[in-house]
XYZ file of C-alpha atoms in Angstrom:
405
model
C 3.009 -27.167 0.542
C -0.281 -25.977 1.347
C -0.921 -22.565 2.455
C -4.244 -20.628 3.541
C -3.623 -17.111 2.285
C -5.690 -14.448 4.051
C -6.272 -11.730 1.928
C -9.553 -9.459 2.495
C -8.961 -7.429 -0.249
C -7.885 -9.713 -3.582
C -9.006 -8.865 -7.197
C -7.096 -9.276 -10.346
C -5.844 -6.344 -12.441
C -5.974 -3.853 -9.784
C -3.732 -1.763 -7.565
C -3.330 -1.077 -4.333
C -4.774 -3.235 -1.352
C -6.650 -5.688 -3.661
C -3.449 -5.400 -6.279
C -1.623 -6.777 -3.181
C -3.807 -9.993 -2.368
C -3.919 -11.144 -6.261
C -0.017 -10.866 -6.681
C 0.292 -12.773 -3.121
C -1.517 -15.683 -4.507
C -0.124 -15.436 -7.929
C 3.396 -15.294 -7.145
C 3.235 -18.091 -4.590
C 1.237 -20.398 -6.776
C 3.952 -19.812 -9.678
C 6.138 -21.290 -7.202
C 4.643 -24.678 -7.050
C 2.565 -23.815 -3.678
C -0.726 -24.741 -3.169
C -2.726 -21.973 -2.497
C -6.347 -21.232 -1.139
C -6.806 -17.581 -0.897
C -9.147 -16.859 1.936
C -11.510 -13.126 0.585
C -14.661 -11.420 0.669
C -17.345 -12.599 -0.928
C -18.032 -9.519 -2.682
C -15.365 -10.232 -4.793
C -16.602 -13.304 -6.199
C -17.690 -13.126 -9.369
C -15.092 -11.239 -11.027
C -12.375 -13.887 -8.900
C -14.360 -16.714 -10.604
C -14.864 -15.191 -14.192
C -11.211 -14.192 -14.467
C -10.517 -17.461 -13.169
C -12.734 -19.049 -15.906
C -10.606 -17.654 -18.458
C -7.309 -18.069 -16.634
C -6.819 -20.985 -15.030
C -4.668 -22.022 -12.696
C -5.132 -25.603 -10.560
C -2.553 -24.005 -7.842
C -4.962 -21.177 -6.531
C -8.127 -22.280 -4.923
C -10.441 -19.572 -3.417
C -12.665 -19.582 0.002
C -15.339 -16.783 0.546
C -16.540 -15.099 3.481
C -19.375 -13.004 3.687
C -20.301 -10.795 6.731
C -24.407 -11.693 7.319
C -25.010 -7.787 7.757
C -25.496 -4.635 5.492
C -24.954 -2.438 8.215
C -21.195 -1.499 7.317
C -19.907 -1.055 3.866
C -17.506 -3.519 2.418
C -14.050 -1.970 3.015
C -14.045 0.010 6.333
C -13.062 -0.914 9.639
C -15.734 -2.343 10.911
C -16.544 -5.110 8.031
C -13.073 -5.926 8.174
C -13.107 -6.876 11.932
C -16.428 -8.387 11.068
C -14.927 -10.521 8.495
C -11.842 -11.295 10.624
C -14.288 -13.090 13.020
C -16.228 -14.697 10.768
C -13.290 -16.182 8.419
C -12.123 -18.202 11.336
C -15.416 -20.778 11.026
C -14.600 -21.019 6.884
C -10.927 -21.576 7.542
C -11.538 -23.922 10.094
C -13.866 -25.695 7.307
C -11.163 -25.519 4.527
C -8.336 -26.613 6.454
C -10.809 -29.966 7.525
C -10.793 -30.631 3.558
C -7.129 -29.828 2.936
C -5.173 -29.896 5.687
C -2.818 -26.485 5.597
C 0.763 -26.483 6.508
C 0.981 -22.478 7.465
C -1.520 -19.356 7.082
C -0.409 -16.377 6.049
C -2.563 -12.740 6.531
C -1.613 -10.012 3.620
C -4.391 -7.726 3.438
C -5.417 -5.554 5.100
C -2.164 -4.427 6.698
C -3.500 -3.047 9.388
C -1.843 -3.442 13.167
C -5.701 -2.669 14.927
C -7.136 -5.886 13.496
C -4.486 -8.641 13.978
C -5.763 -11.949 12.240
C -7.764 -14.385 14.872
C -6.482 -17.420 12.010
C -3.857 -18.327 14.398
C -6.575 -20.478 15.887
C -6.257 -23.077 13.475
C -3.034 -24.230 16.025
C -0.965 -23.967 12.346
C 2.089 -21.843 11.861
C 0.875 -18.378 11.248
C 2.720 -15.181 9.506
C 1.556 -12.003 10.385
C 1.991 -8.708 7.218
C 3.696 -7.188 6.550
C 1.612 -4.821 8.469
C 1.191 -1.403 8.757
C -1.333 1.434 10.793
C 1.477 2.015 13.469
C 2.026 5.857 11.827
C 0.140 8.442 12.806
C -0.567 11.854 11.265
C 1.599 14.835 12.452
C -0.449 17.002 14.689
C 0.718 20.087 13.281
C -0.585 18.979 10.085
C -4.345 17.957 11.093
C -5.398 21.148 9.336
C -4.980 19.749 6.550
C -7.898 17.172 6.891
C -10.471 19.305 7.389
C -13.983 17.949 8.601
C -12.038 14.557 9.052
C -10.064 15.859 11.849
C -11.628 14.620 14.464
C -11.588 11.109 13.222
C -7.794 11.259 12.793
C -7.509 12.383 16.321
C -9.548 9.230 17.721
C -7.286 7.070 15.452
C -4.246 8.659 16.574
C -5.561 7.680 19.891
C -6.064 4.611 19.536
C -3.056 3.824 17.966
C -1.096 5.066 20.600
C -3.185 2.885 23.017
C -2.654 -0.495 21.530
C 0.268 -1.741 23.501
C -1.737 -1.089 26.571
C -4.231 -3.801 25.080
C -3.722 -7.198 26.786
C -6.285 -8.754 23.398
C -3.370 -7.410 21.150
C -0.798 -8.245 22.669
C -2.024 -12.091 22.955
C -2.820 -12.089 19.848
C 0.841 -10.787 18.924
C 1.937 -13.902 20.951
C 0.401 -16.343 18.748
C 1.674 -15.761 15.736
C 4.882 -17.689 14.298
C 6.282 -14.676 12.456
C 5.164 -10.565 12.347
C 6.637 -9.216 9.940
C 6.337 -4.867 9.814
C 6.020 -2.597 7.011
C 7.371 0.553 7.810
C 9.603 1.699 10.999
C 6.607 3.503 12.903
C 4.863 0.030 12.589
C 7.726 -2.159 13.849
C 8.232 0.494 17.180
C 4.684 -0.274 17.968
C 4.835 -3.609 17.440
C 7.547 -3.909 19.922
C 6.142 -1.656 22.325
C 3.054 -4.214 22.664
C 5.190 -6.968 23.459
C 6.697 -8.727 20.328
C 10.150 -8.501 20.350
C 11.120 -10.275 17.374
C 9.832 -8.392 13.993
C 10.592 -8.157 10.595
C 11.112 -5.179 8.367
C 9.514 -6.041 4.858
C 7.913 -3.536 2.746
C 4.058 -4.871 1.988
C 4.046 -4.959 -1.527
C 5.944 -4.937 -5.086
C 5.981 -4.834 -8.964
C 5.395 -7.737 -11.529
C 9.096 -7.820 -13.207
C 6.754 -7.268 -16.503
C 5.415 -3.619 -14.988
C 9.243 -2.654 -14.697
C 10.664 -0.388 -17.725
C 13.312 -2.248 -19.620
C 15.323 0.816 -18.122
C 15.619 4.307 -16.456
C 14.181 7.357 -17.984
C 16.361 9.584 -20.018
C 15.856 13.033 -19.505
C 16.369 15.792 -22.456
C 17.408 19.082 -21.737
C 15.491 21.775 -22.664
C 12.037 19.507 -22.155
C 9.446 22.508 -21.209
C 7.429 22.247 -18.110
C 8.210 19.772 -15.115
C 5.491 17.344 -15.431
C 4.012 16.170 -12.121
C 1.986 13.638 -11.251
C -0.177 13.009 -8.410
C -1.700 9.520 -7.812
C -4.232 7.615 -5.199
C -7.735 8.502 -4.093
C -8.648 12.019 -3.052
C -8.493 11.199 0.510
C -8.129 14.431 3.694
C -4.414 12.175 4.949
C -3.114 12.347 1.082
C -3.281 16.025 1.194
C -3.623 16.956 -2.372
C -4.346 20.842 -0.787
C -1.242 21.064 0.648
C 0.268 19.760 -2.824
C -1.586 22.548 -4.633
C -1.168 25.067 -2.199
C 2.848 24.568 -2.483
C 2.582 24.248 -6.669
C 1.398 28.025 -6.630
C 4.902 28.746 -4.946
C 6.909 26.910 -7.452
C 9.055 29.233 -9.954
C 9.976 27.140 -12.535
C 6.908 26.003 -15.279
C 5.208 23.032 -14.449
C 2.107 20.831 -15.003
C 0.271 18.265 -12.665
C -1.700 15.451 -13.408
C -3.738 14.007 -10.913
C -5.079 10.406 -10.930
C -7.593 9.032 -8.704
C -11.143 9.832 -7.576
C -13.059 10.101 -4.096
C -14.010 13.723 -4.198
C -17.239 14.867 -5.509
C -15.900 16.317 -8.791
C -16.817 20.183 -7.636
C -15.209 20.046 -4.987
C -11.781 18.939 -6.284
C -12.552 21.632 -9.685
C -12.777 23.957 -6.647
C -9.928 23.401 -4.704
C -8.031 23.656 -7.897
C -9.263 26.919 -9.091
C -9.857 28.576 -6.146
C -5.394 28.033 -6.364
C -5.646 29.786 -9.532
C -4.064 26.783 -10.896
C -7.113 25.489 -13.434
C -4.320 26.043 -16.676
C -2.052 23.793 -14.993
C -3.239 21.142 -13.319
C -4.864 18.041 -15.076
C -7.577 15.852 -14.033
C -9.943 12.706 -15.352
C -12.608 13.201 -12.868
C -12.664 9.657 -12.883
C -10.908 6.244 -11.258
C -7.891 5.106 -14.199
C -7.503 1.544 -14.857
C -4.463 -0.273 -13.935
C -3.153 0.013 -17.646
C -4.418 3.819 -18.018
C -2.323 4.253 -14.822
C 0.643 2.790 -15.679
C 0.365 4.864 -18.987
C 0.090 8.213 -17.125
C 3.113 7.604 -15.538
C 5.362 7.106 -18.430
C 4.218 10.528 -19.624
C 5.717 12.632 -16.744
C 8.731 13.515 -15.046
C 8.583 12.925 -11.232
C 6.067 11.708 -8.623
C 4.561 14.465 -6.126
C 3.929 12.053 -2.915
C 2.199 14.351 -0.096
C 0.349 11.559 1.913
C 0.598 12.836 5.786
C -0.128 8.901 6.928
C 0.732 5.948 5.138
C 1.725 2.463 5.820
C 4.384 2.194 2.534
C 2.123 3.843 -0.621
C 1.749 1.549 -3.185
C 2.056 4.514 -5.639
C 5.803 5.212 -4.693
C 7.018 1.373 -5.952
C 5.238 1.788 -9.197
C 6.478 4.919 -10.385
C 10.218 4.044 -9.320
C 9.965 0.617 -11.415
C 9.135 3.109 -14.329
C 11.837 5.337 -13.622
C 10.455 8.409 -12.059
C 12.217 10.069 -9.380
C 9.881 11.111 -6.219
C 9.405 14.131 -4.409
C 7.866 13.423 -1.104
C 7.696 14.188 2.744
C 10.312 12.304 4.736
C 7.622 10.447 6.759
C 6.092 6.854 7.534
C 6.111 4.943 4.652
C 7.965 7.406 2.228
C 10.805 7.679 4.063
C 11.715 4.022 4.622
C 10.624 3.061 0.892
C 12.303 5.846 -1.100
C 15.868 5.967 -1.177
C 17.634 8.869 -0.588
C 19.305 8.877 -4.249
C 16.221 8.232 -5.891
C 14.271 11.556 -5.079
C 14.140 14.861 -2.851
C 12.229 14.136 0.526
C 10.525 17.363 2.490
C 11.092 17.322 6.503
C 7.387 17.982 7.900
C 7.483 20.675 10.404
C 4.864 23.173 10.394
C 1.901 23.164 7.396
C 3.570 26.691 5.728
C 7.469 25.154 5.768
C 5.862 21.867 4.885
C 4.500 24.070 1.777
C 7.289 26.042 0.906
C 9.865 23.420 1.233
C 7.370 21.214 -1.162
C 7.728 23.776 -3.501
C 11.565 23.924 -3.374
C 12.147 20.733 -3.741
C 9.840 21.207 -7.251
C 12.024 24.183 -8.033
C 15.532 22.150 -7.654
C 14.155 19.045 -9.193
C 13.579 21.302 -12.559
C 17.120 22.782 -12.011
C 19.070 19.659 -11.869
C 21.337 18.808 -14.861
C 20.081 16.305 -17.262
C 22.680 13.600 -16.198
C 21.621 14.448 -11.801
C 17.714 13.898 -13.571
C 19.162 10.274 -15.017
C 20.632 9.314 -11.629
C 17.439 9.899 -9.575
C 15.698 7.720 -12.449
C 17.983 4.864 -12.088
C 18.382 4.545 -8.232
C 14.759 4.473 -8.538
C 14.116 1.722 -10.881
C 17.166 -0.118 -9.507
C 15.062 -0.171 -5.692
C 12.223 -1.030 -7.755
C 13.977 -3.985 -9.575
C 14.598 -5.405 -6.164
C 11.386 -5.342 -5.051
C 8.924 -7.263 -6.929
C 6.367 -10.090 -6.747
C 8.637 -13.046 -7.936
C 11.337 -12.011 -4.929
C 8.688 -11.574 -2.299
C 7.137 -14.744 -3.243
C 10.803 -16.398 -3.084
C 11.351 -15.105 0.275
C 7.966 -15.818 1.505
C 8.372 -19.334 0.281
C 11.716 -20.072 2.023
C 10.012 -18.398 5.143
C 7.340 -20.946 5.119
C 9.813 -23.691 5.004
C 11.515 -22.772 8.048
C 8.661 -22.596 9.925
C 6.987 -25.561 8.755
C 10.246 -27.603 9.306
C 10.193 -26.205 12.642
C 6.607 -26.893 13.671
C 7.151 -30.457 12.660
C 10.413 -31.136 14.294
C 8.634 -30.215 17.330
């Protein structure tokens, strides 16, 4: 089978959004499916040098470039750019090799559905995210950004009044949702049938052999805090609640975005500088996975998020989450596997944060070992190898069905 794979962000040994469009193609290729991965060019020299020294003749790569330096590589408006423009190199590919089905994986976003439907193939749509919005009671919370979140909130609400987007809907084969918020919009514009599929998972060799096992007695609650430094991940609100906790603790923080000041700042201006841990610097995949092995739970405060790739990675290591029951976090963590906060207003949001740190550290050593295993038991049915499965009998159907008609 071959299969165009439409992923705008794609790079090898990385996380998030470009984690998500190298495990696509790897996972389906280990299947015996021929793959062309459809990505921006910026990405191709590190594609073709990793590719150099790993190669693999069941992943084939296209590259589309937008012709303008007016928008950076990675916001909205170079990714709609590069949605138009990867229909002309698709159309170009498929003349040379003839593609059974297309499949769009990144970006999951519901504002920019993929114009690849176009190729008159069977297309699969996500899973896709963007239908959450940020609580309103919470916009406080993203300071000089606020504004923008209002506009996308917005817009968001607008799309099933958009006759493009809900044609575009229309044409694809399969649309498959990330998240509950996501899968009410999706209907609302018009698609009745949808999927509920999480948008991404674990290689079965970033899973622990096994759940944590908790000691009593262990000294401070280690937290850790991961993803960039962005006004909707709220790492304010998840220092402002840390200075209610009781019980001893530590944070560790991993990711970057912030000028380094200005994150020093927020943390001392907290009086928390003693406490709470930080690079100033991106981690690598490895030095990621690393720092989460060394702590105790996962503090998850994002106030929008399509799924958060961050909450699959520390479960398949074991670490129970604490996180607001919202978007993403609530459909993804289960409810043994962690303590979710209700969001209500920013100062029960904060104090109910720092509860749930204070009964996490109270728990016995055997309720600690529970949370660990329901998480890496989700986590162990989540990963790469069973998406790609899945995907692959998906494809099947529909190409079955596009020829028997």
């Amino acid at each position: 089978m071959n299969v165009l794979l439409s992923a705008y962000a794609c790079m090898p040994n990385s996380g998030s959004e470009p984690g998500n469009g190298w495990n696509w193609a790897k996972h389906l290729a280990e299947r015996g499916i021929n793959v062309t991965v459809l990505t921006r060019g910026e990405g191709r020299e590190e594609i073709e040098a990793y590719r150099r020294d790993h190669p693999n003749a069941n992943v084939a790569f296209g590259y589309v470039t937008v012709p303008t330096k007016l928008f950076k590589p990675g916001t909205g408006m170079h990714y709609a750019l590069w949605q138009m423009f990867a229909v002309g190199v698709a159309r170009s590919l498929n003349r040379q090799r003839r593609f059974d089905l297309v499949h769009h994986v990144t970006y999951t976003s519901i504002h920019v559905p993929t114009q690849l439907w176009r190729l008159g193939i069977p297309t699969v749509f996500g899973p896709v995210g963007g239908g959450q919005t940020a609580p309103a009671n919470m916009l406080g919370y993203f300071g000089s950004s606020r504004r923008a979140e209002e506009s996308r909130t917005l817009l968001t609400k607008a799309l099933p009044y958009s006759p493009l987007h809900r044609r575009w809907l229309g044409k694809m084969s399969t649309v498959l949702a990330a998240n509950e918020d996501t899968l009410r919009l999706i209907k609302k514009m018009g698609r009745s049938e949808v999927g509920l599929q999480f948008d991404n998972g674990v290689g079965t060799d970033y899973l622990a052999k096994g759940p944590r096992s908790f000691k009593p007695d262990a000294g401070p609650v280690r937290l850790i805090w991961v993803g960039r430094i962005l006004p909707r991940k709220a790492l304010p609100m998840a220092l402002d609640a840390l200075a209610k906790v009781q019980h001893d603790w530590t944070l560790t923080i991993v990711g970057n975005g912030l000028a380094e000041a200005t994150v020093r700042q927020m943390i001392a201006e907290r009086g928390l500088s003693d406490r709470v841990h930080w690079a100033g610097r991106r981690l690598t995949w490895e030095e990621v996975r690393a720092a989460y092995l060394e702590h105790d739970v996962l503090l998850f405060t994002s106030l929008r998020e399509t799924s958060g790739v961050q909450l699959l990675e520390a479960m398949a290591l074991g670490l129970p989450v604490i996180t607001l029951d919202l978007h993403g976090a609530r459909d993804v963590v289960p409810e043994e596997a962690g303590i979710k906060v209700p969001v209500t207003t920013p100062a029960e949001v904060v104090c109910g944060l720092a509860a749930a740190i204070d009964r996490f550290a109270s728990l016995s050593v055997e309720e600690k070992n529970a949370m660990s295993r329901a998480s890496w038991e989700f986590a162990r049915t989540n990963t790469w190898t069973s998406r790609a499965a899945a995907a692959e009998q998906l494809y099947t159907e529909l190409v079955g069905r596009q020829r028997e008609g």
